[in-house]
């Protein structure tokens, strides 16, 4: 049982990293970005290319995948989202467009890398017991957890300690007031994509370090990511982190009693149970005014 | 168009023939007004007259169709809101005028986003002017009372040391004793040299303290004159002040076209 919890924490930290990025984008742009999952896939394939073609150690690809994810997100904003915002597109139109972006991105990856399942070239590490507990974890498992924690800590410091983070929270609170307070909204949006896309790219590498993957990985990851965001309270990156861990652990623990095919469904059952008690999610906004 | 007082200071804000609105709805149909430097000017008028839309139009939150808005002689049309506040005029919206999930201190720092230096000096000045904000500086703004929130909204706008402050119904929804405090602060801000353009439902109180008042009706200029003289004008009294209390409460419940629409501002 504890072994499943441990596996769940590893998977949950990957969910937390990817979900917090998506939640941040939603909070500031009010965009439900279905392409986020494929930005995660993009990060994994950038790392795969660096790892297999250039022989770079997977750990070194992590920051590079962050940068690649950030660049992709900024490019997509310039190409798709900024023009739509300028023309006053509604949230539903933006959401549907994001599905189109997701498909385009995925097929571009299939074109470049093929649809076969693949994996990073990294040494197989032995699973070692954790103290006297009946839990076996490899060094990579630990490193994934640490990397996720560092990413989340970085996000926290950015949001609470920097002027750009303060402006992000202000924009999410009240966009019109942020405008007239002198916030350069375009700049905040650019940083939101850098952070959101970067976390997606890095999250893809972390996922690829724990299991083989193919070009559909992001699409399937998107379901638990959305569940995590909704459990935590949509638009709250901290809620997304909490939701990610909860959904991750719940899915893996369910494997102990249910066939593995039900994993995804378990995530959604947890989501529904949480929403019955906390309709706005665990850390969702209560109306303050 | 009458000019405020022959001996009036030079104009800091000039609006002429302004037409603006949302989508197909034209709210302002040719409004003109002048705010002289360092003075208090109030706009009154019935609900739906376009008072709040006028304020939003100045800050680029509503699309201007024609007309001109000049601040210190330079046009504001086509500028981003952040560029407009950079020029030296700041805005306190009527509702949702603080960031509820940010602390009082963060709200103030956000108001000072465009300051290159002297943020600490402005913070000290704001705490001196609004001591309650110092006590509450680490609390989230969403937990402040209505009056405290209004004080924070004004302080946030004053962080940039504007030469003109635009207040949209600063007394709306506040208890009478709190309204007194808010108006006292407005006078204090003006004494410090900042011109005030105020949109107010509380017409009697606002006109009494104004150098000049404008009456807006159906998106057009109806009347204007020195505040106390407008207040004494029997026509103004019967059309815009008489029975205002009752009429105001009733009309609060019906949505005003444009004036309260937050969507239009986004």
Short mmCIF file of N, CA and C in Angstrom, two decimals, chain A residues 156-282:
data_model
loop_
_atom_site.label_atom_id
_atom_site.label_comp_id
_atom_site.label_asym_id
_atom_site.label_seq_id
_atom_site.Cartn_x
_atom_site.Cartn_y
_atom_site.Cartn_z
N UNK A 156 6.25 29.86 -6.30
CA UNK A 156 5.77 30.55 -5.10
C UNK A 156 6.54 31.85 -4.86
N UNK A 157 7.86 31.77 -4.96
CA UNK A 157 8.67 32.97 -4.73
C UNK A 157 8.38 34.02 -5.78
N UNK A 158 8.20 33.57 -7.02
CA UNK A 158 7.89 34.53 -8.09
C UNK A 158 6.58 35.25 -7.78
N UNK A 159 5.56 34.49 -7.37
CA UNK A 159 4.24 35.10 -7.16
C UNK A 159 4.21 36.02 -5.95
N UNK A 160 5.01 35.66 -4.91
CA UNK A 160 4.88 36.44 -3.67
C UNK A 160 5.98 37.48 -3.49
N UNK A 161 7.14 37.28 -4.10
CA UNK A 161 8.27 38.15 -3.78
C UNK A 161 8.66 39.12 -4.87
N UNK A 162 8.10 38.96 -6.08
CA UNK A 162 8.57 39.82 -7.16
C UNK A 162 7.44 40.74 -7.64
N UNK A 163 7.85 41.83 -8.27
CA UNK A 163 6.86 42.79 -8.78
C UNK A 163 6.02 42.16 -9.87
N UNK A 164 6.66 41.32 -10.71
CA UNK A 164 5.89 40.72 -11.80
C UNK A 164 4.86 39.72 -11.23
N UNK A 165 5.24 39.00 -10.16
CA UNK A 165 4.31 38.08 -9.52
C UNK A 165 3.13 38.81 -8.89
N UNK A 166 3.44 39.94 -8.27
CA UNK A 166 2.37 40.76 -7.67
C UNK A 166 1.43 41.25 -8.76
N UNK A 167 2.00 41.66 -9.88
CA UNK A 167 1.17 42.13 -10.99
C UNK A 167 0.33 40.98 -11.55
N UNK A 168 0.89 39.75 -11.56
CA UNK A 168 0.11 38.60 -12.02
C UNK A 168 -1.10 38.38 -11.14
N UNK A 169 -0.88 38.42 -9.82
CA UNK A 169 -2.00 38.20 -8.91
C UNK A 169 -3.02 39.33 -9.04
N UNK A 170 -2.54 40.55 -9.23
CA UNK A 170 -3.45 41.69 -9.37
C UNK A 170 -4.29 41.53 -10.64
N UNK A 171 -3.66 41.11 -11.71
CA UNK A 171 -4.36 40.96 -12.98
C UNK A 171 -5.42 39.87 -12.85
N UNK A 172 -5.11 38.82 -12.09
CA UNK A 172 -6.06 37.75 -11.90
C UNK A 172 -7.23 38.22 -11.02
N UNK A 173 -6.95 39.11 -10.08
CA UNK A 173 -7.99 39.65 -9.19
C UNK A 173 -8.94 40.57 -9.95
N UNK A 174 -8.40 41.49 -10.72
CA UNK A 174 -9.22 42.55 -11.31
C UNK A 174 -8.43 43.17 -12.48
N UNK A 175 -8.70 42.68 -13.67
CA UNK A 175 -7.90 43.09 -14.83
C UNK A 175 -8.04 44.58 -15.12
N UNK A 176 -9.28 45.09 -15.07
CA UNK A 176 -9.49 46.51 -15.42
C UNK A 176 -8.74 47.42 -14.45
N UNK A 177 -8.77 47.06 -13.17
CA UNK A 177 -8.08 47.88 -12.17
C UNK A 177 -6.57 47.80 -12.35
N UNK A 178 -6.08 46.62 -12.75
CA UNK A 178 -4.65 46.50 -13.01
C UNK A 178 -4.24 47.43 -14.15
N UNK A 179 -5.06 47.50 -15.19
CA UNK A 179 -4.79 48.41 -16.31
C UNK A 179 -4.62 49.83 -15.80
N UNK A 180 -5.63 50.32 -15.03
CA UNK A 180 -5.59 51.73 -14.65
C UNK A 180 -4.64 51.98 -13.48
N UNK A 181 -4.05 50.91 -12.92
CA UNK A 181 -3.03 51.13 -11.90
C UNK A 181 -1.66 51.29 -12.54
N UNK A 182 -1.61 51.16 -13.85
CA UNK A 182 -0.34 51.36 -14.54
C UNK A 182 0.40 50.06 -14.82
N UNK A 183 -0.24 48.91 -14.59
CA UNK A 183 0.42 47.64 -14.89
C UNK A 183 0.53 47.48 -16.41
N UNK A 184 1.71 47.10 -16.88
CA UNK A 184 1.90 46.84 -18.30
C UNK A 184 1.39 45.42 -18.55
N UNK A 185 0.11 45.33 -18.93
CA UNK A 185 -0.56 44.03 -19.01
C UNK A 185 0.11 43.11 -20.03
N UNK A 186 0.55 43.67 -21.15
CA UNK A 186 1.19 42.83 -22.18
C UNK A 186 2.43 42.13 -21.63
N UNK A 187 3.17 42.87 -20.80
CA UNK A 187 4.38 42.30 -20.22
C UNK A 187 4.03 41.19 -19.23
N UNK A 188 2.99 41.39 -18.43
CA UNK A 188 2.58 40.37 -17.46
C UNK A 188 2.12 39.12 -18.20
N UNK A 189 1.39 39.30 -19.30
CA UNK A 189 0.92 38.16 -20.07
C UNK A 189 2.11 37.38 -20.63
N UNK A 190 3.12 38.10 -21.11
CA UNK A 190 4.30 37.43 -21.66
C UNK A 190 4.96 36.58 -20.57
N UNK A 191 5.11 37.13 -19.37
CA UNK A 191 5.72 36.38 -18.28
C UNK A 191 4.87 35.20 -17.85
N UNK A 192 3.55 35.37 -17.93
CA UNK A 192 2.66 34.27 -17.59
C UNK A 192 2.90 33.08 -18.52
N UNK A 193 3.05 33.38 -19.81
CA UNK A 193 3.31 32.30 -20.76
C UNK A 193 4.70 31.71 -20.55
N UNK A 194 5.68 32.53 -20.22
CA UNK A 194 7.03 32.01 -19.99
C UNK A 194 6.99 31.01 -18.83
N UNK A 195 6.32 31.39 -17.75
CA UNK A 195 6.27 30.51 -16.58
C UNK A 195 5.39 29.29 -16.86
N UNK A 196 4.19 29.54 -17.41
CA UNK A 196 3.26 28.44 -17.67
C UNK A 196 3.81 27.46 -18.69
N UNK A 197 4.36 27.96 -19.78
CA UNK A 197 4.92 27.10 -20.82
C UNK A 197 6.18 26.41 -20.34
N UNK A 198 6.99 27.13 -19.55
CA UNK A 198 8.21 26.54 -19.01
C UNK A 198 7.91 25.38 -18.09
N UNK A 199 6.91 25.57 -17.21
CA UNK A 199 6.54 24.49 -16.29
C UNK A 199 5.99 23.30 -17.07
N UNK A 200 5.25 23.57 -18.15
CA UNK A 200 4.74 22.46 -18.98
C UNK A 200 5.92 21.69 -19.58
N UNK A 201 6.87 22.42 -20.16
CA UNK A 201 8.02 21.77 -20.79
C UNK A 201 8.82 20.94 -19.80
N UNK A 202 9.10 21.52 -18.64
CA UNK A 202 9.87 20.80 -17.62
C UNK A 202 9.07 19.61 -17.10
N UNK A 203 7.75 19.80 -16.94
CA UNK A 203 6.90 18.70 -16.47
C UNK A 203 6.95 17.52 -17.43
N UNK A 204 7.05 17.81 -18.72
CA UNK A 204 7.14 16.74 -19.70
C UNK A 204 8.39 15.90 -19.52
N UNK A 205 9.50 16.56 -19.21
CA UNK A 205 10.75 15.82 -18.98
C UNK A 205 10.61 14.93 -17.74
N UNK A 206 10.04 15.50 -16.68
CA UNK A 206 9.88 14.71 -15.45
C UNK A 206 9.03 13.47 -15.71
N UNK A 207 7.97 13.65 -16.50
CA UNK A 207 7.11 12.51 -16.82
C UNK A 207 7.90 11.45 -17.58
N UNK A 208 8.67 11.92 -18.57
CA UNK A 208 9.44 10.99 -19.38
C UNK A 208 10.51 10.25 -18.58
N UNK A 209 10.92 10.83 -17.46
CA UNK A 209 11.93 10.17 -16.63
C UNK A 209 11.34 9.02 -15.84
N UNK A 210 9.99 9.03 -15.67
CA UNK A 210 9.38 7.98 -14.85
C UNK A 210 8.82 6.84 -15.68
N UNK A 211 8.57 7.08 -16.98
CA UNK A 211 7.99 6.01 -17.80
C UNK A 211 8.18 6.29 -19.28
N UNK A 212 8.02 5.23 -20.12
CA UNK A 212 8.06 5.45 -21.57
C UNK A 212 6.89 6.32 -21.99
N UNK A 213 7.02 7.00 -23.13
CA UNK A 213 5.95 7.91 -23.56
C UNK A 213 5.84 7.93 -25.07
N UNK A 214 4.69 8.44 -25.56
CA UNK A 214 4.55 8.70 -26.98
C UNK A 214 3.89 10.05 -27.17
N UNK A 215 3.55 10.40 -28.39
CA UNK A 215 3.05 11.75 -28.65
C UNK A 215 1.67 12.00 -28.04
N UNK A 216 1.00 10.96 -27.57
CA UNK A 216 -0.29 11.15 -26.93
C UNK A 216 -0.19 11.43 -25.43
N UNK A 217 1.04 11.42 -24.89
CA UNK A 217 1.18 11.50 -23.42
C UNK A 217 0.50 12.74 -22.85
N UNK A 218 0.66 13.88 -23.51
CA UNK A 218 0.10 15.13 -22.98
C UNK A 218 -1.41 15.12 -22.97
N UNK A 219 -1.96 14.53 -24.04
CA UNK A 219 -3.42 14.49 -24.13
C UNK A 219 -3.99 13.68 -22.97
N UNK A 220 -3.34 12.52 -22.65
CA UNK A 220 -3.85 11.71 -21.55
C UNK A 220 -3.53 12.32 -20.20
N UNK A 221 -2.42 13.05 -20.15
CA UNK A 221 -2.06 13.73 -18.90
C UNK A 221 -3.02 14.88 -18.62
N UNK A 222 -3.61 15.42 -19.68
CA UNK A 222 -4.46 16.61 -19.53
C UNK A 222 -5.68 16.32 -18.64
N UNK A 223 -6.20 15.10 -18.72
CA UNK A 223 -7.39 14.78 -17.91
C UNK A 223 -7.09 14.89 -16.42
N UNK A 224 -6.07 14.14 -15.91
CA UNK A 224 -5.78 14.33 -14.48
C UNK A 224 -5.33 15.76 -14.15
N UNK A 225 -4.70 16.46 -15.11
CA UNK A 225 -4.29 17.84 -14.84
C UNK A 225 -5.53 18.71 -14.59
N UNK A 226 -6.54 18.56 -15.46
CA UNK A 226 -7.76 19.33 -15.25
C UNK A 226 -8.42 18.95 -13.94
N UNK A 227 -8.46 17.64 -13.65
CA UNK A 227 -9.06 17.20 -12.39
C UNK A 227 -8.33 17.85 -11.22
N UNK A 228 -6.99 17.91 -11.31
CA UNK A 228 -6.19 18.49 -10.23
C UNK A 228 -6.53 19.97 -10.04
N UNK A 229 -6.67 20.68 -11.16
CA UNK A 229 -6.95 22.11 -11.09
C UNK A 229 -8.32 22.36 -10.47
N UNK A 230 -9.28 21.54 -10.86
CA UNK A 230 -10.64 21.75 -10.37
C UNK A 230 -10.73 21.37 -8.90
N UNK A 231 -10.06 20.27 -8.52
CA UNK A 231 -10.04 19.89 -7.10
C UNK A 231 -9.45 21.03 -6.26
N UNK A 232 -8.38 21.62 -6.75
CA UNK A 232 -7.70 22.65 -5.96
C UNK A 232 -8.39 24.00 -5.99
N UNK A 233 -9.26 24.21 -6.94
CA UNK A 233 -9.89 25.53 -7.09
C UNK A 233 -9.32 26.19 -8.33
N UNK A 234 -10.12 26.29 -9.37
CA UNK A 234 -9.60 26.74 -10.66
C UNK A 234 -9.08 28.17 -10.57
N UNK A 235 -7.94 28.41 -11.16
CA UNK A 235 -7.35 29.74 -11.15
C UNK A 235 -6.44 29.98 -9.96
N UNK A 236 -6.26 28.98 -9.11
CA UNK A 236 -5.35 29.13 -7.97
C UNK A 236 -4.20 28.14 -8.12
N UNK A 237 -3.00 28.61 -8.48
CA UNK A 237 -1.87 27.69 -8.71
C UNK A 237 -1.55 26.84 -7.49
N UNK A 238 -1.76 27.38 -6.29
CA UNK A 238 -1.49 26.59 -5.09
C UNK A 238 -2.49 25.44 -4.98
N UNK A 239 -3.74 25.73 -5.33
CA UNK A 239 -4.75 24.68 -5.34
C UNK A 239 -4.38 23.60 -6.33
N UNK A 240 -3.82 23.99 -7.48
CA UNK A 240 -3.44 23.03 -8.50
C UNK A 240 -2.35 22.10 -7.99
N UNK A 241 -1.43 22.63 -7.17
CA UNK A 241 -0.36 21.81 -6.61
C UNK A 241 -0.94 20.77 -5.66
N UNK A 242 -1.81 21.26 -4.76
CA UNK A 242 -2.47 20.36 -3.81
C UNK A 242 -3.31 19.33 -4.55
N UNK A 243 -4.09 19.80 -5.54
CA UNK A 243 -4.94 18.90 -6.31
C UNK A 243 -4.11 17.87 -7.06
N UNK A 244 -2.97 18.29 -7.59
CA UNK A 244 -2.10 17.38 -8.33
C UNK A 244 -1.63 16.23 -7.46
N UNK A 245 -1.18 16.57 -6.25
CA UNK A 245 -0.70 15.52 -5.34
C UNK A 245 -1.84 14.58 -4.95
N UNK A 246 -3.01 15.19 -4.67
CA UNK A 246 -4.16 14.39 -4.24
C UNK A 246 -4.59 13.42 -5.35
N UNK A 247 -4.74 13.94 -6.55
CA UNK A 247 -5.18 13.11 -7.67
C UNK A 247 -4.12 12.04 -7.98
N UNK A 248 -2.85 12.46 -7.95
CA UNK A 248 -1.77 11.52 -8.24
C UNK A 248 -1.78 10.34 -7.27
N UNK A 249 -1.86 10.63 -5.98
CA UNK A 249 -1.85 9.57 -4.97
C UNK A 249 -3.11 8.72 -5.10
N UNK A 250 -4.27 9.36 -5.29
CA UNK A 250 -5.52 8.61 -5.39
C UNK A 250 -5.48 7.64 -6.56
N UNK A 251 -4.95 8.10 -7.71
CA UNK A 251 -4.90 7.24 -8.89
C UNK A 251 -4.02 6.03 -8.66
N UNK A 252 -2.85 6.26 -8.05
CA UNK A 252 -1.92 5.15 -7.87
C UNK A 252 -2.40 4.19 -6.79
N UNK A 253 -2.97 4.73 -5.72
CA UNK A 253 -3.45 3.86 -4.65
C UNK A 253 -4.60 2.99 -5.15
N UNK A 254 -5.39 3.53 -6.06
CA UNK A 254 -6.53 2.76 -6.57
C UNK A 254 -6.06 1.48 -7.27
N UNK A 255 -4.82 1.51 -7.77
CA UNK A 255 -4.29 0.35 -8.48
C UNK A 255 -4.20 -0.85 -7.54
N UNK A 256 -4.10 -0.57 -6.24
CA UNK A 256 -4.00 -1.66 -5.27
C UNK A 256 -5.29 -2.47 -5.21
N UNK A 257 -6.43 -1.85 -5.49
CA UNK A 257 -7.70 -2.57 -5.37
C UNK A 257 -8.46 -2.69 -6.68
N UNK A 258 -8.17 -1.81 -7.65
CA UNK A 258 -8.92 -1.82 -8.91
C UNK A 258 -7.98 -2.13 -10.07
N UNK A 259 -8.53 -2.65 -11.19
CA UNK A 259 -7.70 -2.81 -12.38
C UNK A 259 -7.14 -1.46 -12.81
N UNK A 260 -5.95 -1.46 -13.39
CA UNK A 260 -5.28 -0.19 -13.70
C UNK A 260 -6.05 0.67 -14.70
N UNK A 261 -6.91 0.04 -15.53
CA UNK A 261 -7.65 0.85 -16.51
C UNK A 261 -8.53 1.90 -15.84
N UNK A 262 -8.87 1.68 -14.57
CA UNK A 262 -9.78 2.60 -13.89
C UNK A 262 -9.07 3.80 -13.28
N UNK A 263 -7.74 3.85 -13.43
CA UNK A 263 -6.96 4.91 -12.80
C UNK A 263 -7.51 6.31 -13.07
N UNK A 264 -7.71 6.61 -14.37
CA UNK A 264 -8.17 7.94 -14.76
C UNK A 264 -9.52 8.25 -14.14
N UNK A 265 -10.41 7.24 -14.16
CA UNK A 265 -11.75 7.45 -13.61
C UNK A 265 -11.67 7.77 -12.12
N UNK A 266 -10.71 7.11 -11.43
CA UNK A 266 -10.58 7.36 -10.00
C UNK A 266 -10.25 8.83 -9.72
N UNK A 267 -9.41 9.38 -10.57
CA UNK A 267 -9.09 10.80 -10.41
C UNK A 267 -10.34 11.66 -10.46
N UNK A 268 -11.23 11.32 -11.37
CA UNK A 268 -12.44 12.13 -11.51
C UNK A 268 -13.44 11.87 -10.38
N UNK A 269 -13.46 10.62 -9.88
CA UNK A 269 -14.32 10.34 -8.73
C UNK A 269 -13.86 11.18 -7.54
N UNK A 270 -12.54 11.25 -7.34
CA UNK A 270 -12.01 12.09 -6.25
C UNK A 270 -12.43 13.54 -6.48
N UNK A 271 -12.34 13.97 -7.73
CA UNK A 271 -12.71 15.35 -8.04
C UNK A 271 -14.17 15.61 -7.67
N UNK A 272 -15.05 14.68 -8.03
CA UNK A 272 -16.47 14.88 -7.76
C UNK A 272 -16.72 14.89 -6.25
N UNK A 273 -16.06 13.97 -5.52
CA UNK A 273 -16.25 13.92 -4.07
C UNK A 273 -15.81 15.24 -3.43
N UNK A 274 -14.67 15.77 -3.88
CA UNK A 274 -14.20 17.03 -3.31
C UNK A 274 -15.18 18.16 -3.62
N UNK A 275 -15.68 18.17 -4.85
CA UNK A 275 -16.58 19.27 -5.24
C UNK A 275 -17.90 19.22 -4.49
N UNK A 276 -18.32 18.00 -4.07
CA UNK A 276 -19.55 17.91 -3.29
C UNK A 276 -19.40 18.64 -1.97
N UNK A 277 -18.19 18.61 -1.41
CA UNK A 277 -17.96 19.26 -0.12
C UNK A 277 -17.48 20.70 -0.31
N UNK A 278 -16.56 20.90 -1.26
CA UNK A 278 -16.04 22.24 -1.55
C UNK A 278 -16.37 22.58 -3.01
N UNK A 279 -17.54 23.18 -3.23
CA UNK A 279 -17.96 23.39 -4.63
C UNK A 279 -16.98 24.22 -5.44
N UNK A 280 -16.18 25.06 -4.79
CA UNK A 280 -15.23 25.87 -5.55
C UNK A 280 -13.82 25.27 -5.52
N UNK A 281 -13.72 24.04 -5.05
CA UNK A 281 -12.39 23.43 -4.95
C UNK A 281 -11.80 23.71 -3.57
N UNK A 282 -10.73 22.96 -3.26
CA UNK A 282 -10.17 23.03 -1.91
C UNK A 282 -9.71 24.45 -1.55
#
